[in-house]
Amino acid sequence: MPFATLVQRKYFFQEAGEGVPFLLLHGFPFSSECFWPQLASPPAGARLIVPDHRGFGQSEMGPGPSTMEALADDALALLDHLRIEQAIVGGLSMGGYVAMALTRRDPGRVKALVLIDTQSFADDEAGRARREAAALDVERHGMGPLTKTMLPKLFSPTAAPEVVSRLEGLMLAQAPQATAAASRGMATRSDAKDILSRFAGPCLIVVGELDVLTPPDKAKVMAELMPGARLVVIPNAGHLPHLEQPEAIRASLEALVQRLKQS
Ligand code: MLT
């Protein structure tokens, strides 16, 4: 299993497929494993590079707060470690926040952006208070209560029970310390409107039609900021269309890879 050592800290990543480098960043509170269909069957023409954010999965916790910028710096250090100058940078939900923070840090490293069930907005005051309450909850009670509250909001009513229970196991296995730190990190993220309106490369925005956490309206706001963006709404899927409709996601990603080859 490959690890990169970032300033004496283990940062786990998985790789699958061959072709254009495609850094794919997971959501909250998961690990790289949440992309199991994509790792098993990567999009044609892409080399998927899928890390575990600090403290999640098999990566060690990092120093200081888990801001989206800190998570983006970890991912940039991984690209350096792999000697990859430019990659497609994609993220699911919290991974999307990290992908946008990475684009703000170093836009030249981003060949194309893929934003899956995420949003450009920062949290409002009530949202920040909910993040702090969630952080305190996992610190005091572990991953059980958060998983129980979040899980029903992640899937559409027709999601396969075995997919739901696999994800539930993955959530329960995450470290409360990393989860609390990432919750606080998301609370401090800034609005990404400026990044998206400046980004000149290709962008694919994907959203599950039935996503109740980051619904299609929020995806449309992002698409409107980027005239060249392609917006794909996936039917019969909630917040995690890559698990409910992996073939539809695969087709969108392959179309992006083809578009890059032609440009
Ligand atoms: C995620 O799936 O990463 C989270 O729902 C993102 C968030 O809470 O804003």
Coordinates of C-alpha atoms and ligand atoms in Angstrom, one line a residue:
M1 CA 0.0 0.0 0.0
P2 CA 1.5 3.4 -1.0
F3 CA 2.2 6.1 1.6
A4 CA 3.7 9.5 1.0
T5 CA 5.7 10.9 4.0
L6 CA 4.7 14.6 4.4
V7 CA 7.0 16.3 6.9
Q8 CA 7.3 13.1 8.9
R9 CA 3.6 12.3 8.7
K10 CA 2.0 9.4 6.9
Y11 CA -0.5 10.4 4.2
F12 CA -2.2 7.4 2.6
F13 CA -3.4 7.3 -0.9
Q14 CA -4.8 4.8 -3.4
E15 CA -4.2 4.7 -7.1
A16 CA -6.1 3.1 -9.9
G17 CA -6.1 3.3 -13.7
E18 CA -3.8 4.8 -16.2
G19 CA -3.8 8.1 -18.0
V20 CA -4.2 11.8 -17.1
P21 CA -3.6 12.3 -13.3
F22 CA -6.9 12.8 -11.5
L23 CA -6.7 13.7 -7.8
L24 CA -10.0 12.8 -6.2
L25 CA -10.8 14.1 -2.7
H26 CA -13.3 12.5 -0.4
G27 CA -16.1 14.0 1.7
F28 CA -16.9 14.1 5.4
P29 CA -16.6 11.9 7.4
F30 CA -15.3 9.3 5.0
S31 CA -11.9 8.1 3.6
S32 CA -10.6 7.3 0.1
E33 CA -12.5 4.0 0.5
C34 CA -15.8 5.9 -0.2
F35 CA -14.8 5.9 -3.8
W36 CA -14.9 2.1 -4.0
P37 CA -16.7 1.8 -7.3
Q38 CA -14.4 4.3 -9.0
L39 CA -11.3 2.6 -7.5
A40 CA -12.5 -0.8 -8.7
S41 CA -13.4 0.5 -12.2
P42 CA -11.6 3.8 -12.9
P43 CA -12.7 6.0 -15.8
A44 CA -11.0 5.2 -19.0
G45 CA -7.9 7.4 -19.7
A46 CA -7.5 8.6 -16.1
R47 CA -5.0 7.7 -13.3
L48 CA -7.0 8.1 -10.1
I49 CA -5.1 9.3 -7.1
V50 CA -7.3 9.2 -4.0
P51 CA -5.8 10.2 -0.7
D52 CA -7.2 10.0 2.9
H53 CA -7.4 13.5 4.3
R54 CA -5.4 14.0 7.5
G55 CA -6.6 11.8 10.4
F56 CA -9.1 9.9 8.2
G57 CA -8.7 6.3 6.9
Q58 CA -5.0 5.4 7.2
S59 CA -3.6 9.0 7.2
E60 CA -2.1 10.4 10.3
M61 CA -3.5 13.5 11.9
G62 CA -1.8 16.7 11.0
P63 CA -0.7 19.6 13.2
G64 CA -3.0 22.6 13.7
P65 CA -6.6 22.9 12.6
S66 CA -7.9 20.8 9.6
T67 CA -8.8 23.9 7.5
M68 CA -9.7 23.3 3.9
E69 CA -6.3 25.1 3.1
A70 CA -4.4 22.6 5.2
L71 CA -6.1 19.7 3.5
A72 CA -5.4 21.3 0.1
D73 CA -1.7 21.7 1.1
D74 CA -1.5 18.0 2.0
A75 CA -2.9 17.1 -1.5
L76 CA -0.5 19.5 -3.2
A77 CA 2.4 17.9 -1.3
L78 CA 1.2 14.5 -2.6
L79 CA 1.3 15.8 -6.2
D80 CA 4.8 17.1 -5.5
H81 CA 5.8 13.7 -4.1
L82 CA 4.4 12.0 -7.2
R83 CA 6.1 14.6 -9.4
I84 CA 2.8 15.6 -11.0
E85 CA 2.8 19.1 -12.3
Q86 CA -0.9 19.3 -13.3
A87 CA -3.9 17.1 -12.5
I88 CA -7.6 17.0 -12.9
V89 CA -8.7 18.0 -9.3
G90 CA -12.0 16.7 -8.1
G91 CA -13.8 16.6 -4.8
L92 CA -16.9 15.2 -3.3
S93 CA -18.7 17.6 -0.9
M94 CA -16.0 18.5 1.7
G95 CA -13.5 17.3 -0.9
G96 CA -15.0 19.9 -3.2
Y97 CA -14.2 22.6 -0.6
V98 CA -10.7 21.3 -0.6
A99 CA -10.5 21.2 -4.4
M100 CA -11.5 24.9 -4.5
A101 CA -9.0 25.8 -1.7
L102 CA -6.3 24.0 -3.7
T103 CA -7.3 26.0 -6.8
R104 CA -7.1 29.2 -4.8
R105 CA -3.6 28.2 -3.5
D106 CA -2.1 27.1 -6.8
P107 CA -4.4 27.3 -9.9
G108 CA -1.6 26.3 -12.2
R109 CA -1.7 22.8 -10.8
V110 CA -5.4 22.3 -11.9
K111 CA -5.9 21.0 -15.4
A112 CA -9.7 20.8 -14.8
L113 CA -12.0 20.9 -11.9
V114 CA -14.6 18.3 -10.9
L115 CA -17.1 19.4 -8.2
I116 CA -19.4 16.6 -7.0
D117 CA -22.3 17.4 -4.7
T118 CA -20.6 20.4 -3.2
Q119 CA -21.2 24.2 -3.0
S120 CA -19.3 27.5 -3.3
F121 CA -20.9 29.1 -0.2
A122 CA -19.3 29.6 3.2
D123 CA -21.2 28.6 6.3
D124 CA -23.5 31.2 7.9
E125 CA -23.5 31.7 11.7
A126 CA -26.1 29.0 12.3
G127 CA -24.1 26.6 10.1
R128 CA -20.9 27.3 12.0
A129 CA -22.7 26.6 15.3
R130 CA -24.0 23.3 13.9
R131 CA -20.4 22.3 12.9
E132 CA -19.1 23.1 16.5
A133 CA -22.0 21.1 18.0
A134 CA -21.1 18.2 15.7
A135 CA -17.4 18.4 16.7
L136 CA -18.3 18.4 20.4
D137 CA -20.7 15.5 19.8
V138 CA -18.1 13.2 18.2
E139 CA -15.5 14.2 20.8
R140 CA -17.9 13.2 23.6
H141 CA -19.8 10.3 22.1
G142 CA -17.8 8.9 19.2
M143 CA -19.0 8.4 15.6
G144 CA -22.3 6.7 16.4
P145 CA -24.7 9.6 16.8
L146 CA -23.3 11.6 13.9
T147 CA -23.5 8.6 11.6
K148 CA -27.1 7.9 12.7
T149 CA -28.1 11.5 12.0
M150 CA -26.2 11.9 8.7
L151 CA -26.7 8.6 7.0
P152 CA -30.4 9.1 6.0
K153 CA -29.5 12.5 4.5
L154 CA -26.8 11.0 2.2
F155 CA -28.9 8.7 0.0
S156 CA -32.0 8.7 -2.1
P157 CA -34.9 6.5 -1.0
T158 CA -34.0 3.9 -3.6
A159 CA -30.4 3.4 -2.6
A160 CA -29.3 -0.2 -2.3
P161 CA -29.2 -1.3 1.4
E162 CA -25.8 -2.9 1.0
V163 CA -24.3 0.4 -0.3
V164 CA -25.8 2.3 2.6
S165 CA -24.5 -0.2 5.2
R166 CA -21.0 -0.3 3.7
L167 CA -20.9 3.5 3.9
E168 CA -22.2 3.4 7.5
G169 CA -19.4 1.0 8.4
L170 CA -16.9 3.4 6.8
M171 CA -18.3 6.4 8.8
L172 CA -18.3 4.5 12.1
A173 CA -14.6 3.6 11.5
Q174 CA -13.4 7.2 11.2
A175 CA -11.4 8.8 14.0
P176 CA -13.5 11.2 16.1
Q177 CA -10.5 13.6 16.5
A178 CA -10.1 13.9 12.7
T179 CA -13.9 14.3 12.3
A180 CA -14.1 17.0 14.9
A181 CA -11.1 18.9 13.4
A182 CA -12.6 18.7 9.8
S183 CA -16.0 19.9 11.1
R184 CA -14.3 22.9 12.6
G185 CA -12.2 23.3 9.4
M186 CA -15.3 23.4 7.2
A187 CA -16.8 26.1 9.5
T188 CA -14.0 28.5 8.7
R189 CA -13.9 28.0 5.0
S190 CA -14.4 31.1 2.8
D191 CA -16.8 31.6 0.0
A192 CA -15.3 30.3 -3.2
K193 CA -17.2 32.5 -5.7
D194 CA -14.0 34.4 -6.5
I195 CA -12.0 31.2 -7.2
L196 CA -14.7 29.8 -9.5
S197 CA -15.3 33.0 -11.4
R198 CA -11.5 33.2 -12.1
F199 CA -10.9 29.6 -13.0
A200 CA -10.5 29.4 -16.8
G201 CA -10.0 25.7 -17.3
P202 CA -12.7 23.0 -18.0
C203 CA -15.0 22.3 -15.1
L204 CA -17.5 19.5 -14.5
I205 CA -20.2 20.0 -11.9
V206 CA -22.1 16.9 -10.9
V207 CA -25.1 16.7 -8.5
G208 CA -27.5 14.0 -7.4
E209 CA -31.1 15.1 -8.4
L210 CA -32.3 14.2 -4.9
D211 CA -29.4 15.6 -2.9
V212 CA -30.8 17.3 0.3
L213 CA -27.4 18.4 1.7
T214 CA -26.0 20.3 -1.3
P215 CA -29.1 20.3 -3.7
P216 CA -29.0 21.0 -7.5
D217 CA -29.7 24.7 -6.8
K218 CA -26.3 25.1 -5.3
A219 CA -24.7 23.3 -8.2
K220 CA -26.5 25.7 -10.6
V221 CA -25.0 28.7 -8.7
M222 CA -21.5 27.2 -9.2
A223 CA -22.2 26.6 -12.9
E224 CA -23.4 30.1 -13.4
L225 CA -20.1 31.4 -12.1
M226 CA -18.2 29.4 -14.8
P227 CA -19.5 29.9 -18.3
G228 CA -17.5 26.9 -19.6
A229 CA -18.7 24.5 -16.9
R230 CA -20.7 21.4 -17.7
L231 CA -23.5 20.7 -15.2
V232 CA -24.7 17.1 -14.9
V233 CA -27.7 16.3 -12.7
I234 CA -27.8 12.6 -11.9
P235 CA -31.3 11.1 -11.6
N236 CA -32.2 8.8 -8.8
A237 CA -29.3 9.8 -6.6
G238 CA -28.8 11.8 -3.4
H239 CA -25.6 13.4 -2.0
L240 CA -23.4 10.5 -3.1
P241 CA -24.2 9.8 -6.8
H242 CA -20.9 8.1 -7.3
L243 CA -22.2 5.3 -5.0
E244 CA -25.8 5.2 -6.2
Q245 CA -25.2 5.7 -9.9
P246 CA -21.5 4.9 -10.5
E247 CA -22.1 4.3 -14.3
A248 CA -23.5 7.8 -14.8
I249 CA -20.6 9.3 -12.9
R250 CA -18.2 7.2 -14.9
A251 CA -19.7 8.5 -18.2
S252 CA -19.4 12.1 -17.1
L253 CA -15.8 11.7 -16.0
E254 CA -14.9 9.9 -19.2
A255 CA -16.5 12.7 -21.3
L256 CA -14.3 15.2 -19.4
V257 CA -11.1 13.1 -20.0
Q258 CA -12.0 12.9 -23.7
R259 CA -12.6 16.7 -23.8
L260 CA -9.1 17.3 -22.3
K261 CA -7.5 15.0 -24.9
Q262 CA -9.1 17.0 -27.7
S263 CA -8.1 20.4 -26.3
Ligands
MLT1 C1 -19.7 16.1 3.0 O1 -20.4 15.2 2.5 O2 -18.5 16.1 2.8 C2 -20.4 17.0 4.0 O3 -21.8 16.8 3.9 C3 -20.1 18.5 3.6 C4 -20.7 19.4 4.5 O4 -21.1 19.1 5.6 O5 -20.8 20.6 4.2

